[in-house]
Short mmCIF file of C-alpha atoms and ligand atoms in Angstrom, two decimals:
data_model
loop_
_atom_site.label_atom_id
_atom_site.label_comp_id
_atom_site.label_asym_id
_atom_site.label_seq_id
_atom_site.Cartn_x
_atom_site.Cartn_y
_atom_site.Cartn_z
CA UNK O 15 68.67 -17.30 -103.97
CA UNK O 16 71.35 -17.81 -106.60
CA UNK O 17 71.62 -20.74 -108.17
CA UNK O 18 74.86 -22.78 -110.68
CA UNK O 19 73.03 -24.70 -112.95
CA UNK O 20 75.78 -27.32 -114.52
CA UNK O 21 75.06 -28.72 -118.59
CA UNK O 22 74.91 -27.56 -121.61
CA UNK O 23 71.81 -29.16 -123.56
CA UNK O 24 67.98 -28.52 -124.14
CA UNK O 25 67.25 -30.07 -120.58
CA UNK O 26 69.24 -27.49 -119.02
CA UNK O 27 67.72 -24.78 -120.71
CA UNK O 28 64.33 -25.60 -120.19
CA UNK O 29 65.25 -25.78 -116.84
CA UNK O 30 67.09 -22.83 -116.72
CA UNK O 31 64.02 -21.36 -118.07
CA UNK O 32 62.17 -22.48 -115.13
CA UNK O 33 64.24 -21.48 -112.61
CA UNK O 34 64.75 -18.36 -113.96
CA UNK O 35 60.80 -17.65 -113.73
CA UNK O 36 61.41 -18.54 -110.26
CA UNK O 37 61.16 -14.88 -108.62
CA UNK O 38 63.18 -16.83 -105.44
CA UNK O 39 65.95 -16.91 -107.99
CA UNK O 40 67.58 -13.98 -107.42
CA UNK O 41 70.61 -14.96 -109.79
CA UNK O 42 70.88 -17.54 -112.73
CA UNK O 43 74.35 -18.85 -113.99
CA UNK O 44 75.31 -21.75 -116.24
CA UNK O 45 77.82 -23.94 -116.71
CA UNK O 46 78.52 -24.07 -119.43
CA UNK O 47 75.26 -23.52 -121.25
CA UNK O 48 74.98 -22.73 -124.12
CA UNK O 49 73.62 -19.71 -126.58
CA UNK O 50 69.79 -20.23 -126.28
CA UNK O 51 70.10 -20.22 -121.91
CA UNK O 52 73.21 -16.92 -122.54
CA UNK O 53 70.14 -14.99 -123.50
CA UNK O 54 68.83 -14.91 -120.18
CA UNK O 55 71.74 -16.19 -118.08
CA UNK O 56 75.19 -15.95 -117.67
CA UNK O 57 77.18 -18.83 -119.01
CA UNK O 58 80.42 -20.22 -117.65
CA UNK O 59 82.90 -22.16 -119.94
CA UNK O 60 83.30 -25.21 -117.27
CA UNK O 61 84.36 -28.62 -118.51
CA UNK O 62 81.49 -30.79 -116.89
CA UNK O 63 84.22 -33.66 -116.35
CA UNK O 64 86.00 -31.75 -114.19
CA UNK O 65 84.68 -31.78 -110.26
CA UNK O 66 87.07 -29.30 -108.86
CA UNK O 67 86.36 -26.89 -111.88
CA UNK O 68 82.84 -26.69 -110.81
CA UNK O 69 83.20 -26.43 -107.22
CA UNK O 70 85.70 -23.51 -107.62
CA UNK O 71 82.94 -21.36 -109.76
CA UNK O 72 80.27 -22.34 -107.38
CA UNK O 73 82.35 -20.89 -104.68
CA UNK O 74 83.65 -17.80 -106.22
CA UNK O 75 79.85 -17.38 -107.09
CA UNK O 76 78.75 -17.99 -103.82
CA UNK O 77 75.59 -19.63 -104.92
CA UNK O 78 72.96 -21.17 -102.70
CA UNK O 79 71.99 -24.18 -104.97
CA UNK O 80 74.07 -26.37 -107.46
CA UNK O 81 71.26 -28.14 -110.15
CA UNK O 82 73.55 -30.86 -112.00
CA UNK O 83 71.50 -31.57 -115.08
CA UNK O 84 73.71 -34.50 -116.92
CA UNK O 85 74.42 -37.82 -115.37
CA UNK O 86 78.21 -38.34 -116.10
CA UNK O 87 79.24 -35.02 -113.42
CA UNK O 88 76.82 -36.79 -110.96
CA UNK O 89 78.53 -40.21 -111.68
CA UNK O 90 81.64 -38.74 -111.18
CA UNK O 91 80.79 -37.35 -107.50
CA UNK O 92 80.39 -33.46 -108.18
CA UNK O 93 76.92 -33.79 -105.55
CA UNK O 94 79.39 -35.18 -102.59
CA UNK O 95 82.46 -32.43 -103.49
CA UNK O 96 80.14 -29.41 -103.21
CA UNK O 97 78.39 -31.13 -100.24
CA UNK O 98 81.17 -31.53 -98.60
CA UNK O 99 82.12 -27.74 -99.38
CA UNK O 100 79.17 -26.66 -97.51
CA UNK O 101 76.96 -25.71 -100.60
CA UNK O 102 73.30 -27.23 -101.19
CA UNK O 103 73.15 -29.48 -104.33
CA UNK O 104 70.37 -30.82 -106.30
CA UNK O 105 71.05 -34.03 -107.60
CA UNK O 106 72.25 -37.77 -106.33
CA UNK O 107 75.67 -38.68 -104.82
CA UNK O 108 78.09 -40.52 -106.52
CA UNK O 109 76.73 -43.54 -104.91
CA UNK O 110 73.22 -43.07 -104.83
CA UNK O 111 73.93 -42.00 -108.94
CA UNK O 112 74.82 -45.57 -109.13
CA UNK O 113 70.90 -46.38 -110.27
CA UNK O 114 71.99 -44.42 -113.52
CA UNK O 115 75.50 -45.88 -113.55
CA UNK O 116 75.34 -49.62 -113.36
CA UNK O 117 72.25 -51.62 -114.65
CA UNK O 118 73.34 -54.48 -112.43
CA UNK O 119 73.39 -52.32 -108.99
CA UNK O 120 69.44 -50.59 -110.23
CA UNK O 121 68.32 -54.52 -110.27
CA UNK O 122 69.95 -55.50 -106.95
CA UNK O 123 68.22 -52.01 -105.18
CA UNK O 124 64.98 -53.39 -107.35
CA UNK O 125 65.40 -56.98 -105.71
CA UNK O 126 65.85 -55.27 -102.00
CA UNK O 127 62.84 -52.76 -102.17
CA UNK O 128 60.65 -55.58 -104.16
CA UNK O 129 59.83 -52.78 -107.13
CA UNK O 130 58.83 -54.65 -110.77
CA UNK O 131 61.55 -55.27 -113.00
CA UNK O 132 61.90 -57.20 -116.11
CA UNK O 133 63.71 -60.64 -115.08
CA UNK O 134 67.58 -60.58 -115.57
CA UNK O 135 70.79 -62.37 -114.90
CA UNK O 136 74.08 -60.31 -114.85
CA UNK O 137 76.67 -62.15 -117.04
CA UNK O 138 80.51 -61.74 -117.61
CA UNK O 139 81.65 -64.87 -119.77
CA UNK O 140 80.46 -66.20 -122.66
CA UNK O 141 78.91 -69.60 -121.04
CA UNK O 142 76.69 -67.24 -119.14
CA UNK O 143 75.64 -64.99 -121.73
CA UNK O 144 74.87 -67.48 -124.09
CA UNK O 145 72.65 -69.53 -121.54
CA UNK O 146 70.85 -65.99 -120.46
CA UNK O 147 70.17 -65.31 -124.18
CA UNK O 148 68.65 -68.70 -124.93
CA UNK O 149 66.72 -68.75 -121.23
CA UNK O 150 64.57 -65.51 -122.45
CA UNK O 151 65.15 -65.94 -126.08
CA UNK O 152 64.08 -63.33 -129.06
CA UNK O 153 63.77 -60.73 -128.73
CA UNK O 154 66.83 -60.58 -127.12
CA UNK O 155 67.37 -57.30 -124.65
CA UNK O 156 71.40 -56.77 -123.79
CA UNK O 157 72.57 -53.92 -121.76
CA UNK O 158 76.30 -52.86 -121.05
CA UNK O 159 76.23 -52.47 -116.97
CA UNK O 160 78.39 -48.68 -117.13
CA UNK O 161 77.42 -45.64 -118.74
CA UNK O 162 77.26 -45.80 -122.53
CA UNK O 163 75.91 -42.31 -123.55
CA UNK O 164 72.91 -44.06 -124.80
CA UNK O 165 74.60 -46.52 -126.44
CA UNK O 166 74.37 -49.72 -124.42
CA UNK O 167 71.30 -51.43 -125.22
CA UNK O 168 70.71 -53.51 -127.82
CA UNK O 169 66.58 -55.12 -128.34
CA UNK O 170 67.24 -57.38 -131.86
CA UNK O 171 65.63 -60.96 -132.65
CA UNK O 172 69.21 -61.51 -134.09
CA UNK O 173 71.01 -63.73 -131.73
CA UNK O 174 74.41 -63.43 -133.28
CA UNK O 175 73.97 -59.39 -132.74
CA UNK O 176 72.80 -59.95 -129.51
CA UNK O 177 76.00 -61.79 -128.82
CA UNK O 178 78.45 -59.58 -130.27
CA UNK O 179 77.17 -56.99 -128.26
CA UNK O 180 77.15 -58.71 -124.99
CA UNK O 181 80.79 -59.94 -125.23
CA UNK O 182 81.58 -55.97 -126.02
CA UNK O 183 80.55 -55.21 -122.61
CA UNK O 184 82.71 -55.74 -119.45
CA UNK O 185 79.56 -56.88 -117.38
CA UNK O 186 76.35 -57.17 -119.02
CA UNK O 187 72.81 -57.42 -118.19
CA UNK O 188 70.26 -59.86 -119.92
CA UNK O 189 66.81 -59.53 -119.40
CA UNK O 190 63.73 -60.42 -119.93
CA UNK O 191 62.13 -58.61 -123.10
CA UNK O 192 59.20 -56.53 -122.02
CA UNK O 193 55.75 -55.98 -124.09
CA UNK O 194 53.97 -52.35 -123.56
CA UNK O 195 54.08 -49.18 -123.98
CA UNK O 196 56.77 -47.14 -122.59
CA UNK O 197 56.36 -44.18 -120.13
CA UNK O 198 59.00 -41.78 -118.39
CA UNK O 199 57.66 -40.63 -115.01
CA UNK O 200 60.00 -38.67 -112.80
CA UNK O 201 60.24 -38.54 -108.87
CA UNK O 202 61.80 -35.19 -106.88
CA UNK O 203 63.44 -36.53 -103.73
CA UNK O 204 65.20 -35.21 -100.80
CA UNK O 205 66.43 -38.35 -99.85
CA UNK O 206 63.20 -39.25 -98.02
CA UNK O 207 60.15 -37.66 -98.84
CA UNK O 208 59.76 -38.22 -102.95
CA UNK O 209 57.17 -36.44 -105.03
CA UNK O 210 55.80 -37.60 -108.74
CA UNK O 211 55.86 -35.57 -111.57
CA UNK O 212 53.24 -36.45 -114.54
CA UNK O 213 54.02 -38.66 -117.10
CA UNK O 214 55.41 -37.74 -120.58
CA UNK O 215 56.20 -40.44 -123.31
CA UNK O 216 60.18 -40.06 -125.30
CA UNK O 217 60.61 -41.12 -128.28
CA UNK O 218 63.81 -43.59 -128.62
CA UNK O 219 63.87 -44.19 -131.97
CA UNK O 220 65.23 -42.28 -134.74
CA UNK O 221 62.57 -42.46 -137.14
CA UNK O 222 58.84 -42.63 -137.29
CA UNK O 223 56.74 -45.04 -136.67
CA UNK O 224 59.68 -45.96 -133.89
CA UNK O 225 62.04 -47.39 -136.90
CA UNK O 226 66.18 -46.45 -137.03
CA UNK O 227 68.62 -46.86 -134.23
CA UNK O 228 68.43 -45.60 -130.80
CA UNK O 229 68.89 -42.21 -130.27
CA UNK O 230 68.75 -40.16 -127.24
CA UNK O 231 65.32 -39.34 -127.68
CA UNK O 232 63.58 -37.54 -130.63
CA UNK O 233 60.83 -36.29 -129.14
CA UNK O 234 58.16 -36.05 -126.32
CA UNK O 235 54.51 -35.33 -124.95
CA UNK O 236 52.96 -34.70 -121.61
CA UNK O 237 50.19 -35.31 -119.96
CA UNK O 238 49.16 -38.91 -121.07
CA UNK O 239 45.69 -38.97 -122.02
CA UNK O 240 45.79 -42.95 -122.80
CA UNK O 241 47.04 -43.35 -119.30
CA UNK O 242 45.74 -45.46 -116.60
CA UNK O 243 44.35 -42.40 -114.34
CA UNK O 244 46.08 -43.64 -111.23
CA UNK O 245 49.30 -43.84 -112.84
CA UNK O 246 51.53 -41.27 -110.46
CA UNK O 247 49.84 -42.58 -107.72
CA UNK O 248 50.43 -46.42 -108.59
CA UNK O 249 54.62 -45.39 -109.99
CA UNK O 250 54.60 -43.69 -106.40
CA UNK O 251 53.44 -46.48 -104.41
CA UNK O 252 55.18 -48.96 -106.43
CA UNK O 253 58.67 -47.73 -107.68
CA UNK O 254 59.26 -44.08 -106.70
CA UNK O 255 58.96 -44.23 -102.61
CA UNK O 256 60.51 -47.78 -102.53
CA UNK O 257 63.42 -46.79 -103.94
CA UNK O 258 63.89 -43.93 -101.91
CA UNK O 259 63.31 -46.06 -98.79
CA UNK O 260 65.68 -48.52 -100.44
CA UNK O 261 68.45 -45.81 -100.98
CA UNK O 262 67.76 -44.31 -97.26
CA UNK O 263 68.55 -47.72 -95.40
CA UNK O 264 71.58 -48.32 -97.45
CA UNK O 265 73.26 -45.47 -95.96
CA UNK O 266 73.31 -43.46 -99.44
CA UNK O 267 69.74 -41.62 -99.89
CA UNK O 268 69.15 -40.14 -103.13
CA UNK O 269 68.18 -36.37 -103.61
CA UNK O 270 67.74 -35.23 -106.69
CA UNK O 271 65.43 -36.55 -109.53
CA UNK O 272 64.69 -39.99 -109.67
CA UNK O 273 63.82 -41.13 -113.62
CA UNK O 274 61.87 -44.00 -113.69
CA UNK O 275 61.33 -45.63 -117.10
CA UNK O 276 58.68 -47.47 -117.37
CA UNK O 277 56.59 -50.09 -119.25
CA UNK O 278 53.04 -50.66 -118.82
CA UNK O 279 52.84 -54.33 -119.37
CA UNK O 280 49.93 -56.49 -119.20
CA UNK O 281 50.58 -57.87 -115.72
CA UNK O 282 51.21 -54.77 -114.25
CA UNK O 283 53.95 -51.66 -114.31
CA UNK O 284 57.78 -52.68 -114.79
CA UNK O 285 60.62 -50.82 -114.80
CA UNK O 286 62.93 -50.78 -118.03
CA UNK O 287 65.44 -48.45 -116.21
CA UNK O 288 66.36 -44.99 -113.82
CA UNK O 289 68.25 -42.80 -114.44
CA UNK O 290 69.92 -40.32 -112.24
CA UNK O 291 68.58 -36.94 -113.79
CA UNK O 292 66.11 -34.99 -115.98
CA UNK O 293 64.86 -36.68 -118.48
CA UNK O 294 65.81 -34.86 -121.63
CA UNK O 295 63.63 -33.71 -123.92
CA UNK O 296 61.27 -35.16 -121.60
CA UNK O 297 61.90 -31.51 -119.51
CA UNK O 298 61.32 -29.62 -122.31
CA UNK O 299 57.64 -30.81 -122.01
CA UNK O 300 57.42 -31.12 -118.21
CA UNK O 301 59.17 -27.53 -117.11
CA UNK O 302 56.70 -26.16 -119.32
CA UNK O 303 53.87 -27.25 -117.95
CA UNK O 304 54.90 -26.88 -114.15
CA UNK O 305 52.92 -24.10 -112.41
CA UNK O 306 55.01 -24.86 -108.79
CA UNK O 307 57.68 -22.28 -108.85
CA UNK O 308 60.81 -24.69 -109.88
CA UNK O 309 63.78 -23.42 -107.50
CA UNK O 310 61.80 -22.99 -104.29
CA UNK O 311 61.17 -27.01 -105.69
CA UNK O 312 64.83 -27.89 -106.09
CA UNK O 313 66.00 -26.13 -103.44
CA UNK O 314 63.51 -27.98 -100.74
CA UNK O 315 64.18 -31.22 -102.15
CA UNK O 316 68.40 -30.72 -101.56
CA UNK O 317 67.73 -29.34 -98.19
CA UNK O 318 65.80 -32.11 -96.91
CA UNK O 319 62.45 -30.02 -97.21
CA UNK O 320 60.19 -31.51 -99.48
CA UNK O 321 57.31 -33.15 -96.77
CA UNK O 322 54.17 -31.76 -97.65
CA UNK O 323 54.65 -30.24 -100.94
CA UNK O 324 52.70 -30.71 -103.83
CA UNK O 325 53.23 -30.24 -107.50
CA UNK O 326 50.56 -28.03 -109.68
CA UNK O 327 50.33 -28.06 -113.26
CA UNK O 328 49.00 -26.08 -116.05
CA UNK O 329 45.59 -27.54 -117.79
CA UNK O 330 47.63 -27.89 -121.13
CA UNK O 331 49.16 -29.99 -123.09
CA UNK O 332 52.83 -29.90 -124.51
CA UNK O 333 54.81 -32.00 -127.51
CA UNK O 334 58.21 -31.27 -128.24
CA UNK O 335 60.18 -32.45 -131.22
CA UNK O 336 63.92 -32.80 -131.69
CA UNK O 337 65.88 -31.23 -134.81
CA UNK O 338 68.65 -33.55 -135.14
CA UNK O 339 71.46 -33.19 -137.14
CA UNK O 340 72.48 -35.13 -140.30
CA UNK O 341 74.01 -38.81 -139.49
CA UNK O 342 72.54 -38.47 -135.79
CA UNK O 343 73.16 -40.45 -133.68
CA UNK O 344 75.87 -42.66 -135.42
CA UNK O 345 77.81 -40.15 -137.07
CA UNK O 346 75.65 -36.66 -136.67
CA UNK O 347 77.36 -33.44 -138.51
CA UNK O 348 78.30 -30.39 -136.99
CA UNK O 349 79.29 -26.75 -138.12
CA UNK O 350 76.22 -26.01 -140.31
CA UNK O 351 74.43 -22.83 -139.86
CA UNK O 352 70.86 -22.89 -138.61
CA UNK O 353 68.42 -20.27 -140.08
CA UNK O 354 66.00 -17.56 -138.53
CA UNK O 355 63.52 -18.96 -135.50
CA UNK O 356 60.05 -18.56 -136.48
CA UNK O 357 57.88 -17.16 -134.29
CA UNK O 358 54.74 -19.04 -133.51
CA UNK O 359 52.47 -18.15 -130.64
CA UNK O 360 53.06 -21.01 -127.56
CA UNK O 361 56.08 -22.26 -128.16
CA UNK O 362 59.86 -22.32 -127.13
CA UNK O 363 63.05 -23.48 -129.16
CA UNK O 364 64.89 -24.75 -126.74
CA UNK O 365 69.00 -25.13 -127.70
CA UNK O 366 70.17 -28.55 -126.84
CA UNK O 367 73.41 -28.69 -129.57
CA UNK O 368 74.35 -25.22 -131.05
CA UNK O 369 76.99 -22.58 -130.47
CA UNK O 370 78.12 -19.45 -132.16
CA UNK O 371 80.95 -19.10 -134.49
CA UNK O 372 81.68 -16.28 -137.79
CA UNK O 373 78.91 -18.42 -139.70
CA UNK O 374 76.54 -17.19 -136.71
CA UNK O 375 74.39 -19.64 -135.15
CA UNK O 376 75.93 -23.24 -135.74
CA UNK O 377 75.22 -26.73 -134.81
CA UNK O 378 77.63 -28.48 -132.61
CA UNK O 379 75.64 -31.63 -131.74
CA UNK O 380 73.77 -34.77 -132.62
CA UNK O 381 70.51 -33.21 -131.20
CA UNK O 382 70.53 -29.31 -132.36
CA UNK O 383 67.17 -27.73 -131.15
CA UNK O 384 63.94 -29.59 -129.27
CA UNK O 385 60.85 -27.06 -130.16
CA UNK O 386 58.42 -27.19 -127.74
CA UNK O 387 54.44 -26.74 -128.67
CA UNK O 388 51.34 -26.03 -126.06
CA UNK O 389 48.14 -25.88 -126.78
CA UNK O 390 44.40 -26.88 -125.08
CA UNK O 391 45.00 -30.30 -125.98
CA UNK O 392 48.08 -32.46 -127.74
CA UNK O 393 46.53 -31.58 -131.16
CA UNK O 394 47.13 -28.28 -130.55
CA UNK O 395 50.26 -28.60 -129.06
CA UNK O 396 51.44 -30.49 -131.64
CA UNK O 397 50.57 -28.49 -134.73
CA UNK O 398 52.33 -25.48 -133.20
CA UNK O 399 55.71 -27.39 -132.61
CA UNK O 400 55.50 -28.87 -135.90
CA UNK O 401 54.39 -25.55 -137.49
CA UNK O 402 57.92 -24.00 -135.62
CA UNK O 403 60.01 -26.94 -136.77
CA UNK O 404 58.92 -26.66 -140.18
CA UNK O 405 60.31 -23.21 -140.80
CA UNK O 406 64.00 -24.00 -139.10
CA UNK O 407 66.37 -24.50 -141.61
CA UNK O 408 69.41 -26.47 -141.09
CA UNK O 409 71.15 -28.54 -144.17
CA UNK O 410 70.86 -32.20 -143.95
CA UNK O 411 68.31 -31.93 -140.47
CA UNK O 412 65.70 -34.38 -139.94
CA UNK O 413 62.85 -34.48 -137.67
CA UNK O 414 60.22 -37.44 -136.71
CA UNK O 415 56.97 -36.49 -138.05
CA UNK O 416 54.72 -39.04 -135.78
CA UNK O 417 55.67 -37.32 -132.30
CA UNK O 418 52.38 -37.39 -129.90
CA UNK O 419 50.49 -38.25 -133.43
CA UNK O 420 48.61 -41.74 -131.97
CA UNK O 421 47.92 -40.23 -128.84
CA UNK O 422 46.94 -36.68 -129.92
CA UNK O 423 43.99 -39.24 -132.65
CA UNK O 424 42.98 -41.13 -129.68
CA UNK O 425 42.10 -38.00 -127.46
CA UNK O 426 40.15 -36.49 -130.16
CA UNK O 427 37.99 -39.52 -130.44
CA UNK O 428 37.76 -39.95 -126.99
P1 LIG Q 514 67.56 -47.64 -121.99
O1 LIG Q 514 68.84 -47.12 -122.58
O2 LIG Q 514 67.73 -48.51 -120.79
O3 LIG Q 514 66.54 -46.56 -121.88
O4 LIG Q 514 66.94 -48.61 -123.10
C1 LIG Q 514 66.73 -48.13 -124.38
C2 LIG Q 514 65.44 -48.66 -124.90
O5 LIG Q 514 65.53 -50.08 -125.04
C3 LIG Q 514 64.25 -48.46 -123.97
O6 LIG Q 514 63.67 -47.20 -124.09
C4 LIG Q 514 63.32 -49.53 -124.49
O7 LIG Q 514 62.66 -49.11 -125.65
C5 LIG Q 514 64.26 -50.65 -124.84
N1 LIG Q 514 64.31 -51.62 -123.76
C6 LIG Q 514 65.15 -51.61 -122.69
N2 LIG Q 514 64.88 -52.66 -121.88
C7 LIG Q 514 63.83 -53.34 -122.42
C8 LIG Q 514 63.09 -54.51 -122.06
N3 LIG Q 514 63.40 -55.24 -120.99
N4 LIG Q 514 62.09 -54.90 -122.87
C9 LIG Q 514 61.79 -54.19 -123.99
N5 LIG Q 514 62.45 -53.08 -124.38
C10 LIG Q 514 63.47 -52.66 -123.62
N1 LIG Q 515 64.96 -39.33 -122.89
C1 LIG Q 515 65.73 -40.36 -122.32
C2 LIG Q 515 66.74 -39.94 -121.37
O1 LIG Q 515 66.81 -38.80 -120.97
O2 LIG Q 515 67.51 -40.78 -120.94
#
């Protein structure tokens, strides 16, 4: 089977990664990856923006399977072009990509297949944002309807914030602020049949102990020892194969991966958002960790194929932490040269914002490397990534130091 795998970031190379282990994968190309995936694959420069561009090299490569890895191609429709074209694709159409890009339309699909959400009203003047604000009151939870790169929520007790931020947005969605922890667990779906994957835990915030801005996540963990132990079977039940259903009666089923974020709240699971995609860095834990051969996977869930399957996964346990650049994410740096990769036994760098210029290896993004740890358990795990990060050097960088630190302390005195 050859396969187009479309992005550019650590995501996509821990899944290229995967389906490169794949031995169905005959042939691996990128677009437009980047220099950590152009050591096993070949990379295409393709603007991810641009539909036709994409469809053109999947024909000329003749590949069996498109895997879209970012949201905004998806949002944009790539899923129905190539469909249309004849060619398999993993991920959603532009319509069923809607639960990634518009807040408003997740909570009306929520409403319809009766799956938990935090309470919300959908606002576009002032009168109604102000009486949605002071109906849930501090802390106040804002978030801009369209796609915002990451940059559309705002949780602050400061009402004026709150405010400014909500009259910012075109549409906007005020909800309900939710107490518990926080949990990312993904669904693979052909449109009808959807299978869980295990839960990992991101990292939003910048800094440790979850201070700083929002970022895109800094890192991640997987599996969950502090989890309820019926948790895939409950988010199945509950969220993933509802919303499936949901999408299937509407006319616009959703294949691809379903991203279910999650908060475990005292009456019961809720969910914070979806999103249309991988989960990234939560891959760079999860690919890992996957025993089922990935593109045999992807490749049954876009051709309708998934009944029956089942997902196994290695006894182990994987952290990953991001190296992010200096300012990230308001104002991150780029250009600086990044130093020799250490090597330490069970782990992978994973590339998610570097390319190559006379300097060598450079970073290009906010988020410049996620280093991936395993181990026997998230102790383990985690003293390998951090024993990788520690020896990457890149001016300015900064790391979280806390990543998987609570939960690694409560499964050793468990
Ligand atoms: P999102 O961009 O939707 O992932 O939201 C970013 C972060 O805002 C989430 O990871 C949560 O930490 C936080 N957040 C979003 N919605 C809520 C909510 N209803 N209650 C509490 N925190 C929330
Ligand atoms: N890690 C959060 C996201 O992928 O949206």
């Amino acid at each position: 089977m050859k396969i187009l795998l479309v992005g550019s970031g650590g995501r996509e190379h821990a899944l290229g990664l995967g389906l490169h282990a794949d031995p169905e994968c005959t042939e691996l190309h990128v677009a437009p990856g980047n220099p950590g995936i152009s050591e096993f694959a070949p990379c295409h420069p393709v603007n991810i923006s641009d539909n036709q561009a994409i469809l053109t090299l999947a024909q000329q490569l003749e590949v069996d399977l498109v895997v879209v890895g970012p949201e905004v191609p998806l949002v944009n429709g790539v899923a129905d072009l190539l469909r249309a074209a004849g060619i398999s694709v993993f991920g959603p159409s532009k319509a069923a990509a809607q639960l990634e890009g518009s807040k408003n339309f997740a909570k009306e699909v929520m409403a319809d297949a009766g799956v938990p959400t935090a309470h919300s009203f959908t606002c576009t003047t002032q009168a109604e944002i102000e009486k949605a604000l002071d109906t849930f009151g501090a802390p106040y939870v804002v978030k801009d309807d369209g796609l915002a790169a990451g940059k559309g929520v705002v949780v602050t007790r400061d009402r004026q914030e709150a405010l400014d931020h909500a009259l910012a947005c075109n549409r906007v969605v005020i909800e309900e602020f939710l107490v518990g922890p926080e949990v990312s667990l993904f669904g693979i779906s052909d449109g009808k049949t959807v299978i869980a994957m295990q839960p990992a835990q991101d990292f939003k915030r910048a800094q440790d102990n979850d201070s700083g801005p929002n970022t895109g996540g800094m890192g991640a963990y997987s599996p969950l020892p502090w989890a309820p132990s019926d948790i895939i079977e409950d988010t199945h039940k509950k969220v993933l194969a509802p919303m499936i259903a949901e999408m299937a009666a509407r006319g616009t089923p959703f294949v691809g991966l379903l991203y279910a974020g999650l908060a475990l709240t005292d009456h019961g699971t809720r969910v914070i958002e979806f999103n249309a995609r991988f989960g990234d860095p939560e891959t760079q834990v999860l690919i890992p960790l996957l025993k089922t051969p990935l593109a045999s996977l992807l490749y049954k869930a876009a051709t309708r194929d998934l009944e029956g399957v089942s997902l196994q996964w290695r006894n182990e346990s994987a952290v990953t932490v991001v190296l992010a650049s200096k300012g990230y994410p308001t104002s991150p740096e780029s250009g600086d040269v990044i130093g020799q990769f250490p090597n330490v036994e069970n782990t992978v760098i994973f590339h998610a914002g570097t390319s190559h210029n006379e300097k060598g290896l450079v970073s290009s993004a906010g988020r410049v490397l996620t280093v991936t740890g395993m181990g026997s358990d998230l102790t383990e795990a985690r003293d390998r990534a951090y024993r990788a990060i520690s020896h990457i050097s890149l001016d300015g960088s900064f790391y979280r130091t806390d990543i998987a630190l609570n939960a690694s302390v409560a499964e050793k005195g468990n």
